[in-house]
Coordinates of N, CA and C in Angstrom, one line a residue:
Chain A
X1 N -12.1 -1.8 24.9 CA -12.1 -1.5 23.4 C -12.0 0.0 23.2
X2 N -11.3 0.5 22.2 CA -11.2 1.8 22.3 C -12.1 1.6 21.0
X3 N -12.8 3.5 21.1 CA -13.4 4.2 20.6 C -12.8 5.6 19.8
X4 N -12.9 5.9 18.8 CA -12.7 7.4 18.2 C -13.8 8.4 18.1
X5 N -13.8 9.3 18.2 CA -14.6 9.9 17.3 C -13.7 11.4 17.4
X6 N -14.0 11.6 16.2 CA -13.4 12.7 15.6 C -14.8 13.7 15.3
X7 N -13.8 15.1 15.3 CA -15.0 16.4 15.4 C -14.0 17.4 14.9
X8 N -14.5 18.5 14.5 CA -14.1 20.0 14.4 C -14.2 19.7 12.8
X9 N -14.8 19.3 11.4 CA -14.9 19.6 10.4 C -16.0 20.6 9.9
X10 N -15.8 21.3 9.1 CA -16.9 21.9 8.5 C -16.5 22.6 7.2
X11 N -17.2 24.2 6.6 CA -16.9 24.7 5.7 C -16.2 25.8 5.7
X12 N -15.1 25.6 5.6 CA -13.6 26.7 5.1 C -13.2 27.4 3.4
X13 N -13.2 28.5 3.7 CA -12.5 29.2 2.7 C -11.3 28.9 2.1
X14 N -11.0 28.6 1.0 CA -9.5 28.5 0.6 C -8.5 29.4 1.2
X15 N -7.4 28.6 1.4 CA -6.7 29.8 2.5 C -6.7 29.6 4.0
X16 N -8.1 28.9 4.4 CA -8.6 29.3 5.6 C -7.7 28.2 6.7
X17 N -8.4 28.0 7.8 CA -7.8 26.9 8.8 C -8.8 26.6 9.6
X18 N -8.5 25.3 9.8 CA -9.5 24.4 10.7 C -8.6 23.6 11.9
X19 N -9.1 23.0 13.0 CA -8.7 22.2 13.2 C -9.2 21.2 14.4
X20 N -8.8 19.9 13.6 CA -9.7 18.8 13.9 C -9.4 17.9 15.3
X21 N -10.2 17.0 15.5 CA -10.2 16.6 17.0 C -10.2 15.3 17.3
X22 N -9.7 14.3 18.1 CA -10.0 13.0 17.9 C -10.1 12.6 19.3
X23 N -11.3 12.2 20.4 CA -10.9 12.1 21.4 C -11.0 9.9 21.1
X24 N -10.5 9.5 22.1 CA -10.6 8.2 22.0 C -10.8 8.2 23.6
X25 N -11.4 6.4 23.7 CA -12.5 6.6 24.9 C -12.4 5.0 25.2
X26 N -12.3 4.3 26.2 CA -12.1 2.9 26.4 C -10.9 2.7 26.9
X27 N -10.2 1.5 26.4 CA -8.9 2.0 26.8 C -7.7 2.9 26.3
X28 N -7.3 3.3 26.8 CA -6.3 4.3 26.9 C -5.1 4.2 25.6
X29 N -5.6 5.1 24.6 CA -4.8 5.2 23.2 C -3.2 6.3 23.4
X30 N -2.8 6.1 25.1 CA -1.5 7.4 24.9 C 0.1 6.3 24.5
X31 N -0.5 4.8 24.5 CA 0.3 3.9 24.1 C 0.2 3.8 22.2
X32 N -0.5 4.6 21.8 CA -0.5 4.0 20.3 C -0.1 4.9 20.0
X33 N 0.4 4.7 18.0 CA 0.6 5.4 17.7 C -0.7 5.7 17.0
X34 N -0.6 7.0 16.3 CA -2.1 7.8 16.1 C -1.7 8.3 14.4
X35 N -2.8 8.0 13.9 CA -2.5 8.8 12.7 C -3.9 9.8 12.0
X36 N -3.9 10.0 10.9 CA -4.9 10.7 10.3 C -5.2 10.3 8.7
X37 N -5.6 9.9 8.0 CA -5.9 9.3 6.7 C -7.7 9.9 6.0
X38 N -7.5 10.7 5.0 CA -8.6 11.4 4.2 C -9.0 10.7 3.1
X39 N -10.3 11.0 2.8 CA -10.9 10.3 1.7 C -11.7 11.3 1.2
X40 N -11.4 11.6 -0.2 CA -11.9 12.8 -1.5 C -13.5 11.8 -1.6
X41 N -14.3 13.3 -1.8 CA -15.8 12.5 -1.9 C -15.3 11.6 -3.3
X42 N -15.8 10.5 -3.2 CA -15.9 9.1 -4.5 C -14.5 9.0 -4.8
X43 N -13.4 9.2 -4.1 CA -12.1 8.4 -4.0 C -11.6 7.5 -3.1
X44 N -10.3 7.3 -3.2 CA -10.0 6.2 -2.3 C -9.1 6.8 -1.4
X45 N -8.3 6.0 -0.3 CA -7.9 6.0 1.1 C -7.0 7.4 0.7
X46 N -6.0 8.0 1.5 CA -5.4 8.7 1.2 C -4.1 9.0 2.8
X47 N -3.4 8.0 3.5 CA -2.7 9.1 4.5 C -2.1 10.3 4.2
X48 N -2.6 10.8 5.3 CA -2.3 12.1 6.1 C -1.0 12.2 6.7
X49 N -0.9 11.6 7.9 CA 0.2 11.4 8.9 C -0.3 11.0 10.1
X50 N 1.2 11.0 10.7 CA 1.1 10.0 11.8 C 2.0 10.6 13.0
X51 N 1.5 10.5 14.7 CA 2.1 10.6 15.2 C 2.8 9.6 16.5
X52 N 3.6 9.8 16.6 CA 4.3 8.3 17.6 C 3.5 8.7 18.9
X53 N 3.7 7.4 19.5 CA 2.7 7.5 21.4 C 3.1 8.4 21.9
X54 N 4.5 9.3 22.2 CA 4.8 9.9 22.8 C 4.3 11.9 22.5
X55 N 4.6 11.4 21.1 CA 4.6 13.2 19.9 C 5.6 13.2 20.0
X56 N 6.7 12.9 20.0 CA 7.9 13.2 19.7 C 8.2 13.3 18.3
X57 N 7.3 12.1 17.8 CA 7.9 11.8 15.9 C 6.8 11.6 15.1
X58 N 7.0 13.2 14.1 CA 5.7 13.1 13.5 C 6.0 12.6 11.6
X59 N 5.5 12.4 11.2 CA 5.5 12.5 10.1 C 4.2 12.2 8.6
X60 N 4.6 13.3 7.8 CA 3.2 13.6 7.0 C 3.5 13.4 5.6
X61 N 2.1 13.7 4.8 CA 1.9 12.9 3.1 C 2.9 14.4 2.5
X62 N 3.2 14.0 1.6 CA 4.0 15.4 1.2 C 3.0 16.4 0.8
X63 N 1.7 16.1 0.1 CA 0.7 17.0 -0.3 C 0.2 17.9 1.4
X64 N 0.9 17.2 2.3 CA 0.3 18.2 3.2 C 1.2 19.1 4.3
X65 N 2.6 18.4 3.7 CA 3.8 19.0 4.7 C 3.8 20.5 4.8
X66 N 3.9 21.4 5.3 CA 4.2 22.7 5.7 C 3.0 23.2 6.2
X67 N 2.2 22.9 5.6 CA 0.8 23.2 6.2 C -0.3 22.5 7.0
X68 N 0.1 21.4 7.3 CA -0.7 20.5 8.6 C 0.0 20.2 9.5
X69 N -0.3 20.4 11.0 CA 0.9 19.7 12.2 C -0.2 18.9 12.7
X70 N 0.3 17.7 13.3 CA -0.2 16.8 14.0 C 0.3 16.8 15.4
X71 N -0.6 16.5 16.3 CA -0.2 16.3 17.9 C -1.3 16.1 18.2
X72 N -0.9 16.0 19.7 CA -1.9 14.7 20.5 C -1.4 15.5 22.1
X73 N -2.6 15.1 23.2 CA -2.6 15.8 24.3 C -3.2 14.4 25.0
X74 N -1.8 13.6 25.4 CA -2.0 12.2 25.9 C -3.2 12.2 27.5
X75 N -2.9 13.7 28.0 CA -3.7 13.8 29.4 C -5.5 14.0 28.6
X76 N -5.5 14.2 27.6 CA -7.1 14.6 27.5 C -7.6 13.5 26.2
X77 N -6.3 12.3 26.1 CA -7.0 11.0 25.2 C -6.9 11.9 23.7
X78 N -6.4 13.0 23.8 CA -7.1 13.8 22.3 C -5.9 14.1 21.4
X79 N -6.4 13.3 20.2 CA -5.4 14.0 19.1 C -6.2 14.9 18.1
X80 N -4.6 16.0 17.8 CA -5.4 17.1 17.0 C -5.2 16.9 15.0
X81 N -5.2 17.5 14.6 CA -4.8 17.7 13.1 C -4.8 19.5 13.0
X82 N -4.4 20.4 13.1 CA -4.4 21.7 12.4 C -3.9 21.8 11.2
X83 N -5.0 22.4 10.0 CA -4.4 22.5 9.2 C -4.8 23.7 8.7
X84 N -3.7 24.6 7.9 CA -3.7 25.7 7.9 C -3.5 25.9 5.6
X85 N -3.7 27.1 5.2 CA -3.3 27.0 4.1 C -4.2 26.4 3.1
X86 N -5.7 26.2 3.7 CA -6.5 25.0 3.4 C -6.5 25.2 1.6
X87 N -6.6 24.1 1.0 CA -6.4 24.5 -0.7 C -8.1 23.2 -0.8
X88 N -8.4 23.8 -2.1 CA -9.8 22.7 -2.4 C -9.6 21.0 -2.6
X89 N -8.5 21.1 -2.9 CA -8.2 19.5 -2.8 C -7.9 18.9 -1.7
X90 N -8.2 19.8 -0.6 CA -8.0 19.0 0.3 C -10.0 18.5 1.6
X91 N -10.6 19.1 0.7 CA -11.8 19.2 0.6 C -11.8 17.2 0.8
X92 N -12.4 16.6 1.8 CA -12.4 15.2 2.2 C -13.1 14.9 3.4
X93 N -13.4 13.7 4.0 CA -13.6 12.7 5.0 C -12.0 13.0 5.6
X94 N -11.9 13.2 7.1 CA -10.9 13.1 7.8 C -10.8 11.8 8.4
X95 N -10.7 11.0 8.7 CA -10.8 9.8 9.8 C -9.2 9.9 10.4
X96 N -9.5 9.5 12.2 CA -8.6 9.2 12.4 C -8.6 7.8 12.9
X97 N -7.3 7.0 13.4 CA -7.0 5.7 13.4 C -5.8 5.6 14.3
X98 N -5.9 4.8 15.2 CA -5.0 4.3 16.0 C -4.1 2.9 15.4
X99 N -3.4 2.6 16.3 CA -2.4 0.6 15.8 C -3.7 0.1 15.8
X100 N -2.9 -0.8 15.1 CA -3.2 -2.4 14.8 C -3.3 -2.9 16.0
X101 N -3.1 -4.4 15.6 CA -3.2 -5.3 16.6 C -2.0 -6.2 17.2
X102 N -1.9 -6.2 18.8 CA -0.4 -6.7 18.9 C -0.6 -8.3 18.6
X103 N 0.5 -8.8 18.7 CA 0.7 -10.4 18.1 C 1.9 -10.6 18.6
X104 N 2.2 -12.1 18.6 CA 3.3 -12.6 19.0 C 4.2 -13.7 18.0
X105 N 5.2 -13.6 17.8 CA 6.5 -14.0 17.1 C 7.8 -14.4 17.9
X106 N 7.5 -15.8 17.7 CA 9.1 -15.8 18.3 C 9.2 -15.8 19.3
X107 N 7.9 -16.0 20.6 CA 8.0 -15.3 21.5 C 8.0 -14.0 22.0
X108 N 8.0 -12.8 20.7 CA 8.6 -11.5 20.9 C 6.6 -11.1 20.8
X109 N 6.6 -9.8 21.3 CA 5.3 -9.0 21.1 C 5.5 -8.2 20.2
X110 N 4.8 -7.8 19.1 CA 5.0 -6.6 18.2 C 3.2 -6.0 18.1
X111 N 3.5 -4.6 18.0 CA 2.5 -4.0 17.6 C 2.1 -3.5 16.2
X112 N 1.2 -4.3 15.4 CA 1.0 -4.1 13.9 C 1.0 -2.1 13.8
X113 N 1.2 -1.7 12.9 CA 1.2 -0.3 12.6 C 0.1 -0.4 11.3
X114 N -0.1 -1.3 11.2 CA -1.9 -1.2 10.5 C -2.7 -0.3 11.1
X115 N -4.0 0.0 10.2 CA -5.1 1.1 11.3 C -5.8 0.2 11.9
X116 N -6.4 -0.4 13.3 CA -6.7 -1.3 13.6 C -8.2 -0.7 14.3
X117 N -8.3 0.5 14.7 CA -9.8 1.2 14.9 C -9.3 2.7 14.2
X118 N -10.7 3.1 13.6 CA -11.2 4.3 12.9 C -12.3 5.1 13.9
X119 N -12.0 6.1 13.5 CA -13.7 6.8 13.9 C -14.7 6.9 12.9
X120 N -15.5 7.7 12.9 CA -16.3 7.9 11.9 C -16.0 8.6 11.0
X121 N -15.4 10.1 11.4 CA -15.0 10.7 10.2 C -15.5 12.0 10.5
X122 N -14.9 13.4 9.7 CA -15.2 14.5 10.2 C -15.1 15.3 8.7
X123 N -15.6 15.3 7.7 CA -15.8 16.4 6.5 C -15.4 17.5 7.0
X124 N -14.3 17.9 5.8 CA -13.8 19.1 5.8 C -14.1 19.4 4.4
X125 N -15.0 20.7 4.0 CA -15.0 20.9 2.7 C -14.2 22.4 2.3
X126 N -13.5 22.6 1.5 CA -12.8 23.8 1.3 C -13.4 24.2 -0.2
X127 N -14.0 25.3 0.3 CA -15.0 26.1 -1.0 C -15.2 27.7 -0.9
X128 N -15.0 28.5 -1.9 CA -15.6 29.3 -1.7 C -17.0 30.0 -2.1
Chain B
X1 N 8.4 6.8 -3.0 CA 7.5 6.5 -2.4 C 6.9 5.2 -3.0
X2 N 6.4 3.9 -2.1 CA 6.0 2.8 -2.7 C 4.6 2.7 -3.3
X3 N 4.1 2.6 -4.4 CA 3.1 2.5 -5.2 C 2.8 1.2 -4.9
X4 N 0.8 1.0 -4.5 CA 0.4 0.1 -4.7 C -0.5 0.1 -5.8
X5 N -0.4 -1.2 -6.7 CA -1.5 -1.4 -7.4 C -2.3 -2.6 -7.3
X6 N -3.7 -2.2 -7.3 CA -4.5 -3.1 -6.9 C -5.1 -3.5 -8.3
X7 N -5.4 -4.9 -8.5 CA -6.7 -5.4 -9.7 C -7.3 -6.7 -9.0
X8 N -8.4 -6.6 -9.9 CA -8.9 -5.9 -10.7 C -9.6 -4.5 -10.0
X9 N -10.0 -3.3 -10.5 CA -10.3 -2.2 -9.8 C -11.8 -2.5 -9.9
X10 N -12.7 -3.2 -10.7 CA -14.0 -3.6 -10.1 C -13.9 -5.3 -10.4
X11 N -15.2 -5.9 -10.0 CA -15.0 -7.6 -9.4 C -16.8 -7.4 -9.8
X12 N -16.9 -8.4 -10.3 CA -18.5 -8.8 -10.3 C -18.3 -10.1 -10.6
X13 N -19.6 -10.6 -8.8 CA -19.3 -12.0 -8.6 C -20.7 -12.6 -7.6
X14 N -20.7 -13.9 -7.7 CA -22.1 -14.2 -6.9 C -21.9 -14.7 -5.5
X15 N -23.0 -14.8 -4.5 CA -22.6 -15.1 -3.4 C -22.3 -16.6 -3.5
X16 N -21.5 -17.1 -2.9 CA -21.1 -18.4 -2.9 C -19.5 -18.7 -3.5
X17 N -19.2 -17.5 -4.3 CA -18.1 -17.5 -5.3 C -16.6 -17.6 -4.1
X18 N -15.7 -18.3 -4.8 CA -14.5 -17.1 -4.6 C -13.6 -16.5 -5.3
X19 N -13.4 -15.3 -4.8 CA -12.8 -14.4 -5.1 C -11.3 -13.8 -4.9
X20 N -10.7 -13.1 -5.5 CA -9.3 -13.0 -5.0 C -8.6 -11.8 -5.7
X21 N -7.9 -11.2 -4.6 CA -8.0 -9.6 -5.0 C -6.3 -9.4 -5.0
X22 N -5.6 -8.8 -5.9 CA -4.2 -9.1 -5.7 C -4.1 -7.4 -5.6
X23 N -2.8 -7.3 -4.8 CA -1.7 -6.2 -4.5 C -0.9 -6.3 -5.0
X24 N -0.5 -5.5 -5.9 CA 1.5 -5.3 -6.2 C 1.9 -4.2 -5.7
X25 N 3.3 -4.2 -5.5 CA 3.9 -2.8 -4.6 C 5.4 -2.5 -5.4
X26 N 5.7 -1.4 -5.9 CA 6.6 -0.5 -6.7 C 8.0 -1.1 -6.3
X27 N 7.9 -1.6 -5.1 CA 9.4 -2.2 -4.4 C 8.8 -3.1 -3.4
X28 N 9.9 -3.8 -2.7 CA 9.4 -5.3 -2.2 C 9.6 -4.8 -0.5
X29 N 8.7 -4.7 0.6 CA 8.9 -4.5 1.7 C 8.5 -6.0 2.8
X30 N 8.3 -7.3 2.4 CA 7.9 -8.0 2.9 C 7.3 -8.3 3.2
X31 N 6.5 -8.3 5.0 CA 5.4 -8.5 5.1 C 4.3 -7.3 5.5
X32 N 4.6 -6.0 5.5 CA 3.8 -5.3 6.0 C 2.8 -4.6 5.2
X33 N 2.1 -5.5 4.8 CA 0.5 -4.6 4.6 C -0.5 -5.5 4.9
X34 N -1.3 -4.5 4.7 CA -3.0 -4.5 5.2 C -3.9 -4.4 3.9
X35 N -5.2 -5.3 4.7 CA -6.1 -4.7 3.9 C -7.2 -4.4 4.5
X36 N -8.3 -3.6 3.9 CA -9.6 -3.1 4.6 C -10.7 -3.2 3.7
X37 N -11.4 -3.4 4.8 CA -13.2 -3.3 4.1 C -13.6 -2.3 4.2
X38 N -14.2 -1.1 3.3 CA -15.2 -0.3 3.5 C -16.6 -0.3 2.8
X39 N -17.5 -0.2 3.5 CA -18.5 -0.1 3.3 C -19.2 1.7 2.7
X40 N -20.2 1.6 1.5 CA -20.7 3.2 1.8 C -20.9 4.1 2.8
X41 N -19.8 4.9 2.9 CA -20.8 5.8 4.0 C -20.1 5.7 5.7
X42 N -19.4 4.4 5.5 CA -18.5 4.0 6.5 C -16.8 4.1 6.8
X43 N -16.6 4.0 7.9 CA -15.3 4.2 8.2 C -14.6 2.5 7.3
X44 N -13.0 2.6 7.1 CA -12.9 1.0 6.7 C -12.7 0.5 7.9
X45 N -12.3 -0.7 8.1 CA -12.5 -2.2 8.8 C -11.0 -2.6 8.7
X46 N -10.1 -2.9 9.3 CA -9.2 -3.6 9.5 C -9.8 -5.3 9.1
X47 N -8.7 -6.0 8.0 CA -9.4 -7.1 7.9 C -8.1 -8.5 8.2
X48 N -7.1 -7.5 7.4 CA -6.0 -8.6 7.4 C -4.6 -7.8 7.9
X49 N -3.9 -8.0 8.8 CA -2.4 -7.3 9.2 C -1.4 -8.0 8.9
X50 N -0.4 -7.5 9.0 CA 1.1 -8.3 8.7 C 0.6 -9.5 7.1
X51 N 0.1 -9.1 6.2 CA 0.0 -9.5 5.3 C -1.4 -11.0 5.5
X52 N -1.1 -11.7 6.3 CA -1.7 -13.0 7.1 C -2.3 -13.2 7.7
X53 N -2.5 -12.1 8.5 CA -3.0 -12.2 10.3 C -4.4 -11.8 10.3
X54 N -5.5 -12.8 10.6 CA -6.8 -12.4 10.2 C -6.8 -11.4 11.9
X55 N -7.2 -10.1 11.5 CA -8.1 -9.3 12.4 C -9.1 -10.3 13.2
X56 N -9.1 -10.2 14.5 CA -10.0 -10.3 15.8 C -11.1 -9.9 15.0
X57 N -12.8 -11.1 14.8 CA -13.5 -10.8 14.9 C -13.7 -10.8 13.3
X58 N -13.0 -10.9 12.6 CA -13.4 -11.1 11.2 C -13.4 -12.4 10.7
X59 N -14.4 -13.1 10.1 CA -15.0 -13.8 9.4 C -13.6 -15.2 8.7
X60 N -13.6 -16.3 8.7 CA -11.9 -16.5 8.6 C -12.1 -17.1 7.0
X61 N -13.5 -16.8 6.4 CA -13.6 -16.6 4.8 C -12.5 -15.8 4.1
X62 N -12.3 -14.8 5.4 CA -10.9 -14.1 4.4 C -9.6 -14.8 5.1
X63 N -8.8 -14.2 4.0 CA -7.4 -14.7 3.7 C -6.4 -13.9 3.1
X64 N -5.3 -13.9 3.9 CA -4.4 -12.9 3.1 C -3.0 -13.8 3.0
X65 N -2.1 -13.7 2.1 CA -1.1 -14.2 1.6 C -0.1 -13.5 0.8
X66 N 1.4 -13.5 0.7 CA 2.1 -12.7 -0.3 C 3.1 -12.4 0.8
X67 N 3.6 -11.7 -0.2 CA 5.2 -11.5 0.5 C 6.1 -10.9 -0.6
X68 N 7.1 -9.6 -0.5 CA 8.1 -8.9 -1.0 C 6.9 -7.8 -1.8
X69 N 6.6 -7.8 -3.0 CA 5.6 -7.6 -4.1 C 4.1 -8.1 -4.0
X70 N 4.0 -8.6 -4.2 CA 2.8 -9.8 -4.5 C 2.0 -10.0 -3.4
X71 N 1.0 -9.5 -3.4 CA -0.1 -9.9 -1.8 C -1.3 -10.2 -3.0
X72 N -2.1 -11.2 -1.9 CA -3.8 -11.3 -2.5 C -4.2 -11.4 -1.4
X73 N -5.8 -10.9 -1.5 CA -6.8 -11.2 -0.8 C -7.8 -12.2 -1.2
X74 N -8.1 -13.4 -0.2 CA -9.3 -14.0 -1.1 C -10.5 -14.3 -0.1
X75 N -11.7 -14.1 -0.6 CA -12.7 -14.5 0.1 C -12.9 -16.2 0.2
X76 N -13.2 -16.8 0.6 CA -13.6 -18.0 0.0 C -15.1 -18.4 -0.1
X77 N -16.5 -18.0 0.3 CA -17.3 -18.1 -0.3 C -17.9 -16.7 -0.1
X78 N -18.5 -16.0 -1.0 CA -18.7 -14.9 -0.5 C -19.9 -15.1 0.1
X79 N -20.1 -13.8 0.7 CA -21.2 -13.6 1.8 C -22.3 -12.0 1.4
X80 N -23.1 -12.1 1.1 CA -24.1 -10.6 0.7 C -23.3 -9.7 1.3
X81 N -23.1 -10.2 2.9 CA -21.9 -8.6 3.7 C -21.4 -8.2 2.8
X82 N -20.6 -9.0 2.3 CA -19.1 -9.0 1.7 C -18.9 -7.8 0.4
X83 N -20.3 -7.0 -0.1 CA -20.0 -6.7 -1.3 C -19.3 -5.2 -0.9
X84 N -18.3 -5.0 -0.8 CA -17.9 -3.3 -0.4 C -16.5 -3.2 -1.7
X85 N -15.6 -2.3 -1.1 CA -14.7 -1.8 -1.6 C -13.7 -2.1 -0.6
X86 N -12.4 -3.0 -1.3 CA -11.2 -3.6 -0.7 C -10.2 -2.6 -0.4
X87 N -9.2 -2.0 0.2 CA -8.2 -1.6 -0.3 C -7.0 -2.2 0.3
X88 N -5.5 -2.5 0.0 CA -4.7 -3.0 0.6 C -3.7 -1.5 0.8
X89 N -2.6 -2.0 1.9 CA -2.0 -0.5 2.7 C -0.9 -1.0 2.9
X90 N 0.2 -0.3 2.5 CA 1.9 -0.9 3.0 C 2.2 0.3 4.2
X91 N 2.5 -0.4 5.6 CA 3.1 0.3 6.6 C 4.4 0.1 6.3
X92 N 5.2 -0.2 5.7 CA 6.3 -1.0 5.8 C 7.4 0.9 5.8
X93 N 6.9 1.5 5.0 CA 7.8 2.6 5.2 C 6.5 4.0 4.9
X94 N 7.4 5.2 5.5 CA 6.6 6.6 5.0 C 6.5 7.3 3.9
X95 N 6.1 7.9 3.0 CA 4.5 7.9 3.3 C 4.1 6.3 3.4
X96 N 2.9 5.9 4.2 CA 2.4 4.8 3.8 C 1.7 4.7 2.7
X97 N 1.3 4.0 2.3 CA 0.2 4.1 0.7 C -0.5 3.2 1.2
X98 N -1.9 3.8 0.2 CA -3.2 2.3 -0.4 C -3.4 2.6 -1.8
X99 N -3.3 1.0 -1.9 CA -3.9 0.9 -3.4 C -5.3 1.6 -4.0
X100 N -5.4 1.8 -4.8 CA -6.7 2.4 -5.5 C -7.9 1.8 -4.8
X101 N -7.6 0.6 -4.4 CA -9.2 0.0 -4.4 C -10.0 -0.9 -5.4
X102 N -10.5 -1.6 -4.7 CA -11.4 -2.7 -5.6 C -12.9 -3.1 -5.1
X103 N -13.8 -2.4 -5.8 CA -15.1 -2.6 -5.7 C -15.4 -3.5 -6.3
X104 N -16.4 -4.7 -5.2 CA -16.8 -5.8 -5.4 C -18.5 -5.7 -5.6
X105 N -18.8 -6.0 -6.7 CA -20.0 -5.8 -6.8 C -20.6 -7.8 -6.8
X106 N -22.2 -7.3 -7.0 CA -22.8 -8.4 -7.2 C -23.3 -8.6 -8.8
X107 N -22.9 -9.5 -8.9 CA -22.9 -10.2 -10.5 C -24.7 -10.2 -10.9

């Protein structure tokens, strides 16, 4: 069963940069794909982005393109989030999330691209 | 980008009830969304995939159904666990989206 936990949040200056950490722990997450999804204190879900098993193909929310890159360091289980440019709306719960769950069709195997495990979560608050 | 909307955005209901939580989506993608449980304070819960597909380990009170536009969630009796905040999620293209959410309270 894989595990997340995510780390590196805390209190940033507008402007400023952080960046966050997801190790996963059980079995081996360098087959998933990996994403990132935020949640504003007393709002709802929000993705981030996402990156494919390999890192080759990343892709992000438009409120965060230019300024967040996502990757992943398959030898250390760890994906990152850097985000740079930090503005107060981005002030949130980080969670990260791996696939879904595989299933079978047709005889074929598919892997759901649902979040199928989370971690706990890592607060980033941007304040001055 | 595909817009989900979720209703009702709150639910007040007793245990034993059932309930039923619908998704509409801006354009029709078929079968791919999800929905999740979260709890205060907590990460969400995978509950339902590929629109149908009850999640490993969840309770088979839930139910998910729909296709193109149109998804629901339904409990069938509730359960005290059960009272959190729903949301449904289209993978089907990028960005992915979730609906607002629907908080289930107790009646």
């Amino acid at each position: 069963e894989v595990q997340l936990v995510e780390s590196g949040g805390g209190l940033v200056q507008p402007g400023g940069s952080l960046r966050l950490s997801c190790v996963s722990s059980g079995l081996t997450s360098s087959n998933s794909v990996m994403s990132w999804v935020r949640q504003a204190p007393g709002k709802g879900l929000e993705w981030v982005s996402t990156v494919s098993d390999g890192g080759s193909s990343t892709h992000y929310a438009d409120a965060v393109k230019g300024r967040f890159t996502i990757s992943r360091d398959n030898s250390k289980n760890t994906l990152y989030l850097h985000m740079n440019s930090l503005r107060v709306e981005d002030t949130a719960v980080y969670y990260c999330a791996n696939d879904g769950p595989q299933y079978s069709e047709g005889g074929v195997y598919y892997t759901s691209r649902s979040f199928g495990v989370w971690g706990q979560g890592t607060m980033v608050t941007v304040s001055s | 980008d595909i817009q989900m909307t979720q209703s009702p955005s709150t639910l007040s209901a007793s245990v034993g009830d059932r309930v039923t939580i619908t998704c509409r989506a801006s354009q029709s993608f078929s079968f791919w969304l999800a929905w999740y449980q979260q709890k205060p304070g907590k990460a969400p819960n995978l509950l339902i995939y590929r629109a149908s597909r009850l999640q490993s380990g969840v309770p088979s009170r839930f139910s998910g159904s729909g296709s193109g536009t149109e998804f629901t969630l339904t409990i069938s009796s509730l359960q005290p666990e059960d009272f959190a905040t729903y949301y449904c999620q289209q993978y089907y293209i990028y960005p992915n989206t979730f609906g607002q959410g629907t908080k289930l309270e107790i009646k």
